[in-house]
Amino acid sequence: MKTFFFAVAFLFCNSLLIAQSTGPQAAETNQNAPGQDLQKFQQLIAQSEQAYTQGDFQQAANYAETAVEVAEGLHNLSYSALALHHQGKALLKIGGNRRGNGINLLERSIQLAKVKKNISLALANLELLRGVAHFRGKDREVAKIEQQMAELGGLPVVNLASSPVVTDAKTSAKEDNQRVVAELSNLADELATQSKQNNQSAQIAATLSKERQQLMALIGTQQTAISSMSEKQAKDQLMIARQSKLVDSLNYEKQITSMELANKENEIQRKNSEIELKNSQRNLILALSSIIFIIAAGVYNRYRNMKTHNVVLEEKNKIIQEERQRSENLLLNILPVSVAEELKRRGHADTRSYERATVLFSDFKNFTRISEMLTPEELVKELDYCFKGFDKIITKYGLEKIKTIGDAYMCAGGLPDPNTGHPVKVVHAALEIQQFLGKLKAQREKEKRPFFEARVGIHTGPLIAGVVGDIKFAYDIWGDTVNVAARMESSSEPGKVNISAATYNLVKDEFNCDYRGKIEVKNKGEVDMYFVQN
């Protein structure tokens, strides 16, 4: 976001600089052309002149044409006029259909040279055009061009006979003259032959002779009149001619002055228009810059508000996520993962039957007597320490804690997701529980404090599991397997793991067991039991 505001500030400052330098003639009056383009233009002009000198007029025209394009890219009228001069001059030398294009280019060069007040270049172009007009025999066009040259500051003396265009045409003109002379000679011969055959030839000759005598007499009369003119009359005629010429000169100067004044007025109007346009552009850019600044300020304020809102929203989301995770962890402490997911997804969890599951019961010996020896706080603390140890052990073997009732602890294997091998895992967990309590007993005896010893019973069989209740619901198990496991615990001894025959048949290959015989069980009669060796 900071980068965006730096960019806006840069645009604002840059627009002010542009407002100071922008104008309709900025591109056209740029005299400081970029160095590389100016160097390229000068090189093209030099190459065109060299090709022209060597007589390769087509190549000279090509170089000059490229120079015209570069000059237009530089937006410089003086360079454009010079390039057009070289291109037009080369096309005149090529001749043919290209001569007309050369004349058009020279006329364009004259116009640009006049705008840039490059008199010498304009006169050079006019000299070339005058040579072409003279070659074509267009006297009126020659006079018109000479008048333009005079208006530009003088009519240089140019030997048209040695003009490049005229010189190139000498050979052709000489051949034409020879051809005309030959034709006239043939015509004279034919007339002579006809005059011999015609009786009127003598009369024609007499008539021509008479007219010639009359013409000579008229010329003699004019010469006599000129000779008889007095010196005073000659001076008067000369004075009149000079005055007439002076009047013509004054009129010409007056016209020139009027044209110069008109040009100056046009120049002043153009500059005023440029100043007004520049001011309008500057005001427009300032207005646009102000609008951009206001928009940027609004965007920045909105960005700050959104950022603040996002920070607050992230904090709230974080708190919500933490509370949600805490609730899920609490739910997972109460229910198995699959049952919790089903409860969240469906709003209730279905009761499931298991063909085989292994249930473990444990109970502390002499719990009532020991509890009398401890304060309530010490009793709860000791129970908490023991049950946390049990939790850690059964979690290690992937068993599911069902519940604790007073000093009794119950867990099961093979649920909520059925799996094989759960009897072995439950027996391993039971043995580690006895080892944990054995180490705690040795420590408490050293401290001369009361200690707990547990009876552990295990049975494997079918059962039902599910969630019951709407308030403080819990995951629980039911069935005869649970009752038999409880009888295995009550028939066990402190520090021992007592298993039923059903469990023994599933783990006998993994553990060494001592057969205890048939033992009477309440409501079950005699049941085979085994102690698992530590």
Coordinates of C-alpha atoms in Angstrom, one line a residue:
M1 CA 0.0 0.0 0.0
K2 CA 2.9 2.4 0.7
T3 CA 4.2 1.8 -2.9
F4 CA 0.8 2.9 -4.2
F5 CA 0.9 6.2 -2.4
F6 CA 4.5 6.8 -3.5
A7 CA 3.3 6.3 -7.1
V8 CA 0.5 8.7 -6.6
A9 CA 2.8 11.4 -5.2
F10 CA 5.2 10.8 -8.1
L11 CA 2.4 11.2 -10.6
F12 CA 1.2 14.5 -8.9
C13 CA 4.7 16.0 -9.1
N14 CA 5.3 14.8 -12.6
S15 CA 2.0 16.3 -13.8
L16 CA 3.2 19.7 -12.4
L17 CA 6.4 19.4 -14.4
I18 CA 4.5 18.5 -17.5
A19 CA 2.2 21.4 -17.1
Q20 CA 5.2 23.7 -17.2
S21 CA 6.7 22.2 -20.4
T22 CA 3.8 21.0 -22.5
G23 CA 2.7 23.1 -25.5
P24 CA 1.5 22.6 -29.1
Q25 CA 4.9 23.7 -30.4
A26 CA 7.0 21.8 -27.9
A27 CA 7.5 18.8 -30.2
E28 CA 8.0 21.0 -33.3
T29 CA 10.4 23.6 -31.8
N30 CA 12.6 21.2 -30.0
Q31 CA 16.1 22.3 -31.2
N32 CA 17.9 20.0 -28.8
A33 CA 17.2 16.7 -30.5
P34 CA 18.3 13.4 -28.9
G35 CA 21.9 12.8 -29.5
Q36 CA 21.6 9.5 -31.3
D37 CA 18.8 10.6 -33.7
L38 CA 20.6 13.8 -34.6
Q39 CA 23.9 11.9 -35.3
K40 CA 21.9 9.5 -37.5
F41 CA 20.4 12.4 -39.4
Q42 CA 23.7 14.1 -40.1
Q43 CA 25.2 10.8 -41.2
L44 CA 22.3 10.2 -43.7
I45 CA 22.7 13.8 -45.2
A46 CA 26.4 13.2 -45.6
Q47 CA 25.8 9.8 -47.3
S48 CA 23.2 11.4 -49.6
E49 CA 25.6 14.2 -50.7
Q50 CA 28.4 11.6 -51.3
A51 CA 26.1 9.4 -53.4
Y52 CA 24.9 12.5 -55.4
T53 CA 28.6 13.5 -56.1
Q54 CA 29.4 10.0 -57.3
G55 CA 26.4 10.1 -59.7
D56 CA 24.4 7.4 -57.7
F57 CA 21.2 9.6 -57.7
Q58 CA 18.8 6.8 -56.7
Q59 CA 20.9 5.9 -53.6
A60 CA 21.2 9.6 -52.8
A61 CA 17.4 9.9 -52.9
N62 CA 17.0 6.8 -50.6
Y63 CA 19.4 8.3 -48.0
A64 CA 17.6 11.6 -48.2
E65 CA 14.2 9.9 -47.8
T66 CA 15.4 8.1 -44.6
A67 CA 16.7 11.5 -43.4
V68 CA 13.2 13.0 -43.9
E69 CA 11.7 10.3 -41.6
V70 CA 14.4 10.9 -38.9
A71 CA 13.8 14.6 -39.1
E72 CA 10.0 14.1 -38.6
G73 CA 10.8 11.9 -35.6
L74 CA 12.9 14.8 -34.2
H75 CA 10.0 17.2 -34.9
N76 CA 12.4 19.8 -36.4
L77 CA 11.2 21.7 -39.5
S78 CA 14.8 22.9 -40.3
Y79 CA 16.0 19.3 -40.6
S80 CA 12.9 18.3 -42.6
A81 CA 13.5 21.1 -45.1
L82 CA 17.1 20.2 -45.6
A83 CA 16.3 16.5 -46.1
L84 CA 13.5 17.3 -48.6
H85 CA 16.0 19.5 -50.5
H86 CA 18.4 16.6 -51.0
Q87 CA 15.7 14.2 -51.9
G88 CA 14.1 16.5 -54.5
K89 CA 17.5 17.4 -56.0
A90 CA 18.3 13.7 -56.5
L91 CA 14.9 13.0 -58.0
L92 CA 15.4 15.8 -60.6
K93 CA 18.7 14.1 -61.7
I94 CA 16.9 10.8 -62.1
G95 CA 14.3 12.5 -64.4
G96 CA 11.3 10.8 -66.0
N97 CA 8.3 10.4 -63.8
R98 CA 10.4 11.0 -60.7
R99 CA 11.0 14.6 -61.8
G100 CA 7.5 15.6 -60.8
N101 CA 8.0 14.1 -57.3
G102 CA 11.2 16.0 -57.0
I103 CA 9.5 19.3 -57.9
N104 CA 6.9 18.7 -55.2
L105 CA 9.5 17.9 -52.6
L106 CA 11.5 21.1 -53.4
E107 CA 8.3 23.1 -53.1
R108 CA 7.6 21.6 -49.6
S109 CA 11.2 22.3 -48.7
I110 CA 10.7 26.0 -49.7
Q111 CA 7.6 26.3 -47.5
L112 CA 9.4 24.8 -44.4
A113 CA 12.5 26.9 -45.1
K114 CA 10.4 30.1 -45.2
V115 CA 8.7 29.1 -41.9
K116 CA 12.1 28.7 -40.3
K117 CA 13.5 31.8 -42.1
N118 CA 16.2 29.8 -43.8
I119 CA 16.6 32.1 -46.8
S120 CA 19.7 30.4 -48.3
L121 CA 18.0 27.0 -48.4
A122 CA 14.8 28.5 -50.0
L123 CA 16.9 30.3 -52.7
A124 CA 18.8 27.1 -53.5
N125 CA 15.5 25.3 -54.0
L126 CA 14.2 28.1 -56.2
E127 CA 17.3 28.0 -58.3
L128 CA 16.7 24.3 -59.0
L129 CA 13.1 25.0 -59.9
R130 CA 14.0 27.9 -62.1
G131 CA 16.4 25.7 -64.1
V132 CA 13.7 23.1 -64.6
A133 CA 11.2 25.8 -65.8
H134 CA 13.8 27.3 -68.1
F135 CA 14.6 23.8 -69.6
R136 CA 10.9 23.3 -70.2
G137 CA 10.6 26.7 -71.9
K138 CA 8.0 28.0 -69.4
D139 CA 8.9 31.7 -69.4
R140 CA 6.0 32.7 -67.1
E141 CA 7.0 30.2 -64.5
V142 CA 10.6 31.3 -64.7
A143 CA 9.5 34.9 -64.1
K144 CA 7.3 33.9 -61.2
I145 CA 10.2 32.0 -59.6
E146 CA 12.5 34.9 -60.1
Q147 CA 10.0 37.2 -58.4
Q148 CA 9.9 34.8 -55.4
M149 CA 13.7 34.9 -55.3
A150 CA 13.7 38.7 -55.4
E151 CA 11.2 38.8 -52.5
L152 CA 13.4 36.5 -50.4
G153 CA 16.2 39.1 -50.6
G154 CA 17.8 39.1 -54.0
L155 CA 18.1 37.3 -57.3
P156 CA 21.5 35.6 -57.5
V157 CA 23.2 35.5 -60.9
V158 CA 22.9 31.9 -62.1
N159 CA 24.3 30.7 -65.4
L160 CA 21.3 28.6 -66.6
A161 CA 23.5 27.2 -69.4
S162 CA 25.6 25.5 -66.7
S163 CA 22.6 24.6 -64.5
P164 CA 22.6 20.9 -63.7
V165 CA 19.3 20.2 -65.3
V166 CA 20.1 22.3 -68.5
T167 CA 23.5 20.8 -68.8
D168 CA 22.1 17.4 -68.8
A169 CA 19.7 18.4 -71.7
K170 CA 22.3 20.0 -74.0
T171 CA 23.0 16.9 -75.9
S172 CA 19.4 16.2 -76.4
A173 CA 18.7 19.8 -77.5
K174 CA 21.6 19.8 -80.0
E175 CA 20.3 16.6 -81.5
D176 CA 16.8 18.1 -81.8
N177 CA 18.3 21.2 -83.5
Q178 CA 20.2 19.1 -86.0
R179 CA 17.1 17.2 -86.8
V180 CA 15.1 20.4 -87.2
V181 CA 17.8 21.8 -89.5
A182 CA 17.8 18.7 -91.6
E183 CA 14.0 18.8 -91.9
L184 CA 14.1 22.5 -92.9
S185 CA 16.8 21.7 -95.5
N186 CA 14.6 19.0 -97.0
L187 CA 11.6 21.3 -96.9
A188 CA 13.6 24.0 -98.7
D189 CA 14.6 21.5 -101.4
E190 CA 11.0 20.5 -101.9
L191 CA 9.9 24.2 -102.1
A192 CA 12.7 24.9 -104.6
T193 CA 11.5 22.0 -106.7
Q194 CA 8.0 23.2 -106.5
S195 CA 8.9 26.8 -107.2
K196 CA 10.5 25.7 -110.5
Q197 CA 7.4 23.9 -111.4
N198 CA 5.1 26.8 -110.3
N199 CA 4.8 29.9 -112.4
Q200 CA 3.8 32.0 -109.4
S201 CA 7.2 31.7 -107.7
A202 CA 8.4 34.9 -109.2
Q203 CA 5.4 36.8 -107.9
I204 CA 5.9 35.4 -104.4
A205 CA 9.6 36.4 -104.4
A206 CA 8.7 39.9 -105.6
T207 CA 6.1 40.3 -102.8
L208 CA 8.6 39.1 -100.1
S209 CA 11.2 41.5 -101.4
K210 CA 8.7 44.4 -101.3
E211 CA 7.7 43.6 -97.6
R212 CA 11.4 43.4 -96.7
Q213 CA 12.0 46.9 -98.1
Q214 CA 9.0 48.3 -96.2
L215 CA 10.3 46.7 -92.9
M216 CA 13.8 48.1 -93.4
A217 CA 12.3 51.6 -94.1
L218 CA 10.3 51.4 -90.8
I219 CA 13.4 50.5 -88.9
G220 CA 15.4 53.3 -90.6
T221 CA 12.6 55.8 -89.6
Q222 CA 12.8 54.7 -85.9
Q223 CA 16.6 54.9 -85.9
T224 CA 16.3 58.4 -87.4
A225 CA 13.9 59.5 -84.7
I226 CA 16.1 58.2 -82.0
S227 CA 19.1 59.9 -83.6
S228 CA 17.3 63.2 -83.9
M229 CA 16.2 63.1 -80.2
S230 CA 17.9 66.0 -78.3
E231 CA 20.0 65.5 -75.3
K232 CA 17.4 67.2 -73.1
Q233 CA 14.7 64.9 -74.3
A234 CA 16.9 61.9 -73.7
K235 CA 17.6 63.0 -70.1
D236 CA 13.9 63.6 -69.6
Q237 CA 13.1 60.1 -70.8
L238 CA 15.8 58.7 -68.6
M239 CA 14.5 60.6 -65.5
I240 CA 10.9 59.4 -66.2
A241 CA 12.2 55.8 -66.4
R242 CA 14.1 56.2 -63.1
Q243 CA 11.1 57.7 -61.3
S244 CA 8.9 55.0 -62.6
K245 CA 11.3 52.4 -61.3
L246 CA 11.6 54.2 -58.0
V247 CA 7.8 54.2 -57.6
D248 CA 7.7 50.5 -58.4
S249 CA 10.4 49.9 -55.8
L250 CA 8.5 51.9 -53.2
N251 CA 5.4 50.0 -53.9
Y252 CA 7.3 46.7 -53.6
E253 CA 8.8 47.7 -50.3
K254 CA 5.4 48.8 -49.1
Q255 CA 4.0 45.3 -49.9
I256 CA 7.0 43.7 -48.2
T257 CA 6.5 45.8 -45.1
S258 CA 2.7 44.9 -45.0
M259 CA 3.5 41.2 -45.4
E260 CA 6.0 41.4 -42.5
L261 CA 3.5 43.2 -40.3
A262 CA 0.9 40.6 -41.1
N263 CA 3.4 37.8 -40.3
K264 CA 4.3 39.4 -37.0
E265 CA 0.6 39.8 -36.0
N266 CA 0.0 36.1 -36.9
E267 CA 3.1 35.2 -34.8
I268 CA 1.8 37.2 -31.8
Q269 CA -1.7 35.6 -32.1
R270 CA -0.1 32.1 -32.3
K271 CA 2.0 32.7 -29.2
N272 CA -1.0 34.0 -27.3
S273 CA -3.0 31.0 -28.4
E274 CA -0.1 28.7 -27.2
I275 CA 0.0 30.5 -23.8
E276 CA -3.8 30.1 -23.4
L277 CA -3.6 26.5 -24.3
K278 CA -0.7 25.9 -22.0
N279 CA -2.6 27.5 -19.1
S280 CA -5.6 25.4 -19.9
Q281 CA -3.6 22.3 -19.9
R282 CA -1.9 23.2 -16.7
N283 CA -5.2 23.9 -15.0
L284 CA -6.6 20.6 -16.3
I285 CA -3.6 18.6 -15.0
L286 CA -3.8 20.4 -11.6
A287 CA -7.5 19.5 -11.4
L288 CA -6.8 15.9 -12.4
S289 CA -4.0 15.7 -9.9
S290 CA -6.3 17.0 -7.1
I291 CA -8.9 14.5 -8.0
I292 CA -6.3 11.7 -8.0
F293 CA -5.0 12.9 -4.6
I294 CA -8.5 13.0 -3.1
I295 CA -9.3 9.5 -4.4
A296 CA -5.9 8.2 -3.1
A297 CA -6.7 9.7 0.3
G298 CA -10.1 8.1 0.3
V299 CA -8.6 4.7 -0.7
Y300 CA -5.9 5.1 2.0
N301 CA -8.5 5.8 4.7
R302 CA -10.6 2.9 3.6
Y303 CA -7.5 0.7 3.6
R304 CA -6.7 1.8 7.2
N305 CA -10.3 1.1 8.3
M306 CA -10.3 -2.3 6.6
K307 CA -6.9 -3.1 8.0
T308 CA -8.1 -2.2 11.6
H309 CA -11.3 -4.2 11.0
N310 CA -9.4 -7.2 9.7
V311 CA -7.1 -7.1 12.8
V312 CA -10.1 -7.1 15.1
L313 CA -11.8 -9.8 13.0
E314 CA -8.6 -11.9 13.0
E315 CA -8.4 -11.6 16.8
K316 CA -12.1 -12.6 17.1
N317 CA -11.6 -15.5 14.7
K318 CA -8.5 -16.6 16.7
I319 CA -10.5 -16.6 19.9
I320 CA -13.3 -18.5 18.3
Q321 CA -10.9 -21.0 16.8
E322 CA -9.2 -21.5 20.2
E323 CA -12.6 -22.0 21.9
R324 CA -13.7 -24.4 19.2
Q325 CA -10.4 -26.3 19.5
R326 CA -10.9 -26.4 23.3
S327 CA -14.4 -27.7 22.9
E328 CA -13.3 -30.3 20.4
N329 CA -10.5 -31.4 22.7
L330 CA -13.0 -31.6 25.6
L331 CA -15.4 -33.6 23.5
L332 CA -12.6 -36.0 22.5
N333 CA -11.7 -36.4 26.1
I334 CA -15.3 -37.6 26.7
L335 CA -16.0 -39.5 23.5
P336 CA -14.0 -41.5 21.0
V337 CA -13.0 -39.6 17.8
S338 CA -15.3 -41.4 15.4
V339 CA -18.2 -41.1 17.8
A340 CA -17.5 -37.4 18.3
E341 CA -17.4 -36.8 14.6
E342 CA -20.7 -38.7 14.1
L343 CA -22.3 -36.7 16.9
K344 CA -21.2 -33.4 15.4
R345 CA -22.2 -34.4 11.9
R346 CA -25.6 -36.0 12.7
G347 CA -26.5 -34.6 16.1
H348 CA -26.6 -38.1 17.6
A349 CA -24.5 -41.3 17.6
D350 CA -25.9 -44.7 16.8
T351 CA -25.5 -47.6 19.3
R352 CA -23.2 -50.3 17.8
S353 CA -22.8 -54.0 18.6
Y354 CA -19.4 -55.7 18.7
E355 CA -18.9 -59.4 18.3
R356 CA -15.6 -59.3 20.2
A357 CA -14.1 -56.7 22.5
T358 CA -11.8 -56.9 25.5
V359 CA -12.7 -55.2 28.7
L360 CA -10.3 -54.3 31.5
F361 CA -11.4 -53.6 35.1
S362 CA -9.1 -52.4 37.9
D363 CA -9.8 -51.6 41.6
F364 CA -7.7 -50.5 44.5
K365 CA -7.3 -52.9 47.5
N366 CA -8.3 -51.4 50.9
F367 CA -9.2 -48.1 49.3
T368 CA -11.6 -47.2 52.1
R369 CA -9.0 -47.7 54.8
I370 CA -6.3 -45.8 52.9
S371 CA -8.7 -42.9 52.2
E372 CA -9.1 -42.5 55.9
M373 CA -5.4 -42.0 56.3
L374 CA -5.3 -39.1 53.7
T375 CA -6.9 -35.7 53.6
P376 CA -9.5 -35.3 50.9
E377 CA -7.1 -33.2 48.9
E378 CA -4.3 -35.8 49.2
L379 CA -6.7 -38.6 48.3
V380 CA -8.0 -36.8 45.1
K381 CA -4.4 -35.9 44.2
E382 CA -3.2 -39.5 44.6
L383 CA -6.1 -40.9 42.5
D384 CA -5.5 -38.3 39.8
Y385 CA -1.9 -39.2 39.6
C386 CA -2.7 -42.9 39.3
F387 CA -5.4 -42.5 36.7
K388 CA -3.3 -40.1 34.6
G389 CA -0.7 -42.8 34.6
F390 CA -3.3 -45.4 33.5
D391 CA -4.5 -43.0 30.7
K392 CA -1.0 -42.6 29.4
I393 CA -0.6 -46.4 29.2
I394 CA -3.8 -47.3 27.5
T395 CA -3.3 -44.4 25.0
K396 CA 0.0 -46.0 24.1
Y397 CA -1.8 -49.2 23.1
G398 CA -4.7 -47.5 21.4
L399 CA -7.4 -48.5 23.9
E400 CA -10.5 -46.6 24.8
K401 CA -11.1 -45.3 28.3
I402 CA -14.7 -45.9 29.3
K403 CA -15.0 -44.4 32.7
T404 CA -13.9 -44.3 36.4
I405 CA -16.2 -45.0 39.3
G406 CA -14.7 -44.1 42.6
D407 CA -11.4 -46.0 42.7
A408 CA -12.5 -48.3 39.8
Y409 CA -11.0 -47.8 36.3
M410 CA -12.5 -49.4 33.1
C411 CA -11.2 -49.4 29.6
A412 CA -11.7 -51.6 26.5
G413 CA -10.0 -52.6 23.3
G414 CA -11.5 -53.3 19.8
L415 CA -13.9 -50.3 19.8
P416 CA -15.3 -47.9 18.7
D417 CA -13.5 -49.1 15.5
P418 CA -13.2 -52.9 15.3
N419 CA -9.7 -54.3 15.0
T420 CA -7.7 -57.4 15.6
G421 CA -5.1 -57.9 18.3
H422 CA -6.9 -56.0 21.0
P423 CA -6.7 -58.8 23.6
V424 CA -2.9 -58.8 23.4
K425 CA -2.8 -54.9 23.7
V426 CA -5.2 -55.0 26.7
V427 CA -3.0 -57.5 28.5
H428 CA 0.2 -55.5 27.8
A429 CA -1.5 -52.4 29.2
A430 CA -2.6 -54.3 32.3
L431 CA 0.9 -55.5 33.0
E432 CA 2.3 -52.0 32.6
I433 CA -0.4 -50.6 35.0
Q434 CA 0.8 -53.2 37.6
Q435 CA 4.4 -52.2 37.0
F436 CA 3.5 -48.5 37.3
L437 CA 1.8 -49.1 40.6
G438 CA 4.7 -51.3 41.8
K439 CA 7.2 -48.5 41.2
L440 CA 4.8 -46.0 43.0
K441 CA 4.5 -48.5 45.9
A442 CA 8.3 -48.7 46.4
Q443 CA 8.5 -44.8 46.3
R444 CA 5.7 -44.4 48.8
E445 CA 7.2 -47.0 51.2
K446 CA 10.5 -45.0 51.2
E447 CA 8.5 -41.9 51.9
K448 CA 6.5 -43.8 54.6
R449 CA 3.3 -42.8 53.0
P450 CA 0.2 -44.9 52.1
F451 CA 0.1 -46.5 48.7
F452 CA -2.4 -48.2 46.4
E453 CA -2.3 -51.8 45.1
A454 CA -4.8 -52.8 42.3
R455 CA -6.6 -55.9 41.3
V456 CA -6.9 -56.2 37.5
G457 CA -9.4 -58.4 35.6
I458 CA -9.8 -58.9 31.8
H459 CA -12.4 -60.7 29.7
T460 CA -13.1 -60.9 26.0
G461 CA -16.6 -61.2 24.4
P462 CA -19.5 -59.5 22.7
L463 CA -20.9 -56.2 23.9
I464 CA -22.9 -53.1 23.0
A465 CA -21.4 -49.5 23.0
G466 CA -23.0 -46.1 22.5
V467 CA -23.8 -42.6 23.9
V468 CA -26.5 -42.3 26.5
G469 CA -28.3 -39.2 27.9
D470 CA -28.7 -35.6 26.8
I471 CA -27.0 -33.9 29.7
K472 CA -23.5 -34.8 30.7
F473 CA -23.7 -37.7 28.1
A474 CA -21.0 -40.3 28.1
Y475 CA -19.7 -43.2 26.0
D476 CA -20.5 -46.5 27.7
I477 CA -20.6 -50.2 27.1
W478 CA -23.1 -52.9 28.2
G479 CA -23.4 -56.7 28.1
D480 CA -22.4 -59.8 29.9
T481 CA -18.8 -59.3 28.8
V482 CA -18.6 -56.2 31.1
N483 CA -20.1 -58.2 34.0
V484 CA -17.6 -61.1 33.5
A485 CA -14.7 -58.6 33.4
A486 CA -15.8 -57.1 36.7
R487 CA -15.9 -60.6 38.2
M488 CA -12.4 -61.2 36.9
E489 CA -11.2 -58.1 38.7
S490 CA -13.0 -59.0 42.0
S491 CA -11.5 -62.6 41.8
S492 CA -8.0 -61.2 41.2
E493 CA -5.2 -60.4 43.7
P494 CA -3.3 -57.2 44.3
G495 CA -0.5 -56.8 41.8
K496 CA -1.9 -59.5 39.6
V497 CA -3.6 -59.6 36.2
N498 CA -6.5 -62.1 36.2
I499 CA -7.9 -63.2 32.7
S500 CA -10.8 -65.4 31.7
A501 CA -10.4 -68.6 29.6
A502 CA -11.8 -66.7 26.6
T503 CA -9.0 -64.1 26.8
Y504 CA -6.4 -66.8 27.5
N505 CA -7.2 -68.7 24.3
L506 CA -6.5 -65.4 22.4
V507 CA -3.2 -64.4 24.1
K508 CA -1.6 -67.8 25.2
D509 CA 0.9 -67.6 22.4
E510 CA 2.1 -64.1 23.6
F511 CA 2.2 -64.5 27.4
N512 CA 3.0 -67.1 30.0
C513 CA 0.0 -67.7 32.2
D514 CA -0.7 -69.7 35.4
Y515 CA -3.9 -71.7 35.4
R516 CA -5.9 -71.1 38.6
G517 CA -8.5 -73.7 38.1
K518 CA -12.3 -73.2 38.1
I519 CA -13.3 -70.5 40.5
E520 CA -16.8 -69.8 41.7
V521 CA -18.2 -66.6 40.3
K522 CA -21.4 -64.9 41.4
N523 CA -24.3 -65.7 39.0
K524 CA -21.9 -67.5 36.7
G525 CA -20.9 -70.6 38.5
E526 CA -17.4 -72.0 38.1
V527 CA -15.2 -70.2 35.6
D528 CA -11.6 -71.0 34.4
M529 CA -9.2 -68.3 35.3
Y530 CA -5.5 -67.5 34.6
F531 CA -2.9 -65.2 36.2
V532 CA -0.6 -63.6 33.6
Q533 CA 3.0 -63.7 34.6
N534 CA 4.8 -60.4 34.8

